[in-house]
Amino acid sequence: MHSPDKNTAVGLSTKHRTNCRAWLRGATQAEHARLDRLVSRWNFAEKRDYSNFLLMQSAVLIPLESWLESRDVEADLPDWRLRARSTALLKDLATLNLSALPPVAMSFDVSLSAKMGILYVLEGSRLGGRVLARAVEGSLEPLPVSFLLHGSETGLWRSFRQRLEQLPHDPRLWEEMVQAARKVFELYDHQTRAMMKEAL
């Protein structure tokens, strides 16, 4: 588990003082890399593996988006309706004759920092979605990619980065975002491992 350096206790280093995204990326790098290694075990050109990936997403992303909506995320991110991907995910699952899994248990502070930490992981995953979609296209049978390509041409990640940079340069706020983001990575990690164990 990556731990922030000593600068977090007294303030942000000069390097990170004006770049919230770089701070979040560095502080969650270990969790992100671990999840990427796990997900890479799935062959996205194989229907079974791809289906398990979408099912894993359904157990985590859908309840996370529901949690955000119940905490008035649109007040913090006015274009939220363009960003929410639960509908696209459910559409792909239905195409594969699958239903969403029960939601994972989760607990977050009800604060702007927690919401932005969650959103950092969800919005950042759009970049990986494009790569995974290309892998899915190598399948011998057509597989749905509405979820993976959702918003891929709309600059949503860029506009979210801009939103991050509008946040106050507050070490406490940024560290709370890090903790929320780590929790999201852990939820994905746990559910992915569970899916892989069931597939054995």
CSV table of C-alpha atoms in Angstrom, one decimal, residues 55-192:
chain,number,residue,atom,x,y,z
A,55,LEU,CA,-20.2,-8.3,-14.1
A,56,MET,CA,-17.3,-7.1,-11.9
A,57,GLN,CA,-18.0,-3.5,-13.0
A,58,SER,CA,-21.7,-3.9,-12.3
A,59,ALA,CA,-21.0,-4.8,-8.7
A,60,VAL,CA,-18.9,-1.7,-8.1
A,61,LEU,CA,-19.6,1.0,-10.6
A,62,ILE,CA,-23.4,0.9,-10.4
A,63,PRO,CA,-23.6,1.3,-6.6
A,64,LEU,CA,-20.8,4.0,-6.7
A,65,GLU,CA,-22.8,6.0,-9.2
A,66,SER,CA,-25.9,5.5,-7.2
A,67,TRP,CA,-24.1,6.7,-4.0
A,68,LEU,CA,-22.9,9.8,-5.8
A,69,GLU,CA,-26.3,10.6,-7.1
A,70,SER,CA,-27.8,10.3,-3.7
A,71,ARG,CA,-25.2,12.8,-2.4
A,72,ASP,CA,-26.2,15.4,-5.1
A,73,VAL,CA,-23.1,14.9,-7.2
A,74,GLU,CA,-24.6,17.2,-9.9
A,75,ALA,CA,-24.1,20.1,-7.6
A,76,ASP,CA,-20.3,19.4,-7.7
A,77,LEU,CA,-20.2,18.2,-11.3
A,78,PRO,CA,-23.0,19.8,-13.4
A,79,ASP,CA,-22.5,17.6,-16.4
A,80,TRP,CA,-22.9,14.4,-14.3
A,81,ARG,CA,-25.7,13.1,-16.6
A,82,LEU,CA,-23.2,13.0,-19.4
A,83,ARG,CA,-20.7,11.0,-17.3
A,84,ALA,CA,-22.9,8.3,-15.6
A,85,ARG,CA,-22.2,4.9,-17.2
A,86,SER,CA,-24.6,2.6,-15.4
A,87,THR,CA,-27.1,2.6,-18.2
A,88,ALA,CA,-24.5,1.8,-20.8
A,89,LEU,CA,-23.2,-1.0,-18.6
A,90,LEU,CA,-26.6,-2.5,-18.1
A,91,LYS,CA,-27.2,-2.3,-21.8
A,92,ASP,CA,-24.1,-4.3,-22.6
A,93,LEU,CA,-25.0,-6.9,-19.9
A,94,ALA,CA,-28.5,-7.3,-21.4
A,95,THR,CA,-27.0,-7.8,-24.8
A,96,LEU,CA,-25.0,-10.7,-23.3
A,97,ASN,CA,-28.1,-12.0,-21.5
A,98,LEU,CA,-26.6,-11.1,-18.1
A,99,SER,CA,-27.9,-9.3,-15.1
A,100,ALA,CA,-26.0,-7.0,-12.8
A,101,LEU,CA,-24.4,-8.5,-9.7
A,102,PRO,CA,-25.5,-7.5,-6.2
A,103,PRO,CA,-23.8,-4.3,-5.1
A,104,VAL,CA,-20.6,-4.4,-3.0
A,105,ALA,CA,-20.8,-3.0,0.5
A,106,MET,CA,-19.2,0.4,0.7
A,107,SER,CA,-18.8,3.3,3.1
A,108,PHE,CA,-17.6,6.8,2.3
A,109,ASP,CA,-17.6,10.2,4.1
A,110,VAL,CA,-20.3,12.5,2.7
A,111,SER,CA,-18.0,15.3,1.6
A,112,LEU,CA,-16.8,17.0,-1.6
A,113,SER,CA,-13.3,15.4,-1.1
A,114,ALA,CA,-14.8,11.9,-0.9
A,115,LYS,CA,-16.9,12.5,-4.0
A,116,MET,CA,-14.0,13.8,-6.0
A,117,GLY,CA,-11.8,10.9,-4.9
A,118,ILE,CA,-14.4,8.4,-6.1
A,119,LEU,CA,-14.8,10.4,-9.4
A,120,TYR,CA,-11.1,10.5,-10.0
A,121,VAL,CA,-11.0,6.7,-10.2
A,122,LEU,CA,-14.3,6.4,-12.2
A,123,GLU,CA,-13.4,9.2,-14.7
A,124,GLY,CA,-9.8,8.0,-15.1
A,125,SER,CA,-10.9,4.6,-16.0
A,126,ARG,CA,-12.3,6.0,-19.3
A,127,LEU,CA,-8.8,6.1,-20.7
A,128,GLY,CA,-8.3,2.4,-20.1
A,129,GLY,CA,-11.7,1.7,-21.5
A,130,ARG,CA,-10.5,2.7,-25.0
A,131,VAL,CA,-7.6,0.3,-24.8
A,132,LEU,CA,-9.8,-2.6,-23.6
A,133,ALA,CA,-12.4,-1.9,-26.3
A,134,ARG,CA,-9.7,-2.5,-28.9
A,135,ALA,CA,-8.9,-5.8,-27.3
A,136,VAL,CA,-12.6,-6.7,-27.4
A,137,GLU,CA,-12.7,-6.0,-31.1
A,138,GLY,CA,-10.4,-8.9,-31.6
A,139,SER,CA,-13.1,-11.3,-30.6
A,140,LEU,CA,-14.4,-13.9,-33.0
A,141,GLU,CA,-18.0,-12.9,-32.1
A,142,PRO,CA,-19.4,-9.4,-31.8
A,143,LEU,CA,-19.4,-8.1,-28.2
A,144,PRO,CA,-21.0,-4.9,-26.9
A,145,VAL,CA,-18.7,-2.0,-26.0
A,146,SER,CA,-21.1,0.8,-25.1
A,147,PHE,CA,-19.7,0.9,-21.6
A,148,LEU,CA,-16.0,0.9,-22.6
A,149,LEU,CA,-16.5,3.6,-25.2
A,150,HIS,CA,-19.0,5.7,-23.3
A,151,GLY,CA,-18.0,9.4,-23.7
A,152,SER,CA,-14.8,8.6,-25.4
A,153,GLU,CA,-15.1,11.4,-27.9
A,154,THR,CA,-16.4,14.1,-25.6
A,155,GLY,CA,-13.4,15.2,-23.6
A,156,LEU,CA,-14.9,14.2,-20.3
A,157,TRP,CA,-11.5,13.3,-18.7
A,158,ARG,CA,-10.0,16.6,-19.7
A,159,SER,CA,-12.9,18.6,-18.3
A,160,PHE,CA,-12.7,16.5,-15.0
A,161,ARG,CA,-9.0,17.3,-14.7
A,162,GLN,CA,-9.9,21.0,-15.0
A,163,ARG,CA,-12.5,20.5,-12.2
A,164,LEU,CA,-9.9,19.0,-10.0
A,165,GLU,CA,-7.6,22.0,-10.5
A,166,GLN,CA,-10.4,24.3,-9.3
A,167,LEU,CA,-10.3,22.7,-5.8
A,168,PRO,CA,-8.7,24.5,-3.0
A,169,HIS,CA,-5.0,23.8,-2.4
A,170,ASP,CA,-5.7,22.2,0.9
A,171,PRO,CA,-3.6,19.2,2.1
A,172,ARG,CA,-6.4,17.8,4.3
A,173,LEU,CA,-8.9,18.0,1.4
A,174,TRP,CA,-6.4,16.3,-1.0
A,175,GLU,CA,-5.5,13.6,1.4
A,176,GLU,CA,-9.2,12.8,2.0
A,177,MET,CA,-9.5,12.5,-1.8
A,178,VAL,CA,-6.6,10.0,-1.8
A,179,GLN,CA,-8.3,7.9,0.9
A,180,ALA,CA,-11.6,7.8,-1.0
A,181,ALA,CA,-9.8,6.9,-4.3
A,182,ARG,CA,-7.9,4.1,-2.6
A,183,LYS,CA,-11.2,2.7,-1.2
A,184,VAL,CA,-12.6,2.6,-4.8
A,185,PHE,CA,-9.5,0.8,-6.1
A,186,GLU,CA,-9.8,-1.7,-3.2
A,187,LEU,CA,-13.5,-2.4,-4.0
A,188,TYR,CA,-12.5,-3.1,-7.6
A,189,ASP,CA,-9.6,-5.2,-6.5
A,190,HIS,CA,-11.7,-7.3,-4.1
A,191,GLN,CA,-14.5,-7.9,-6.6
A,192,THR,CA,-12.1,-8.8,-9.4
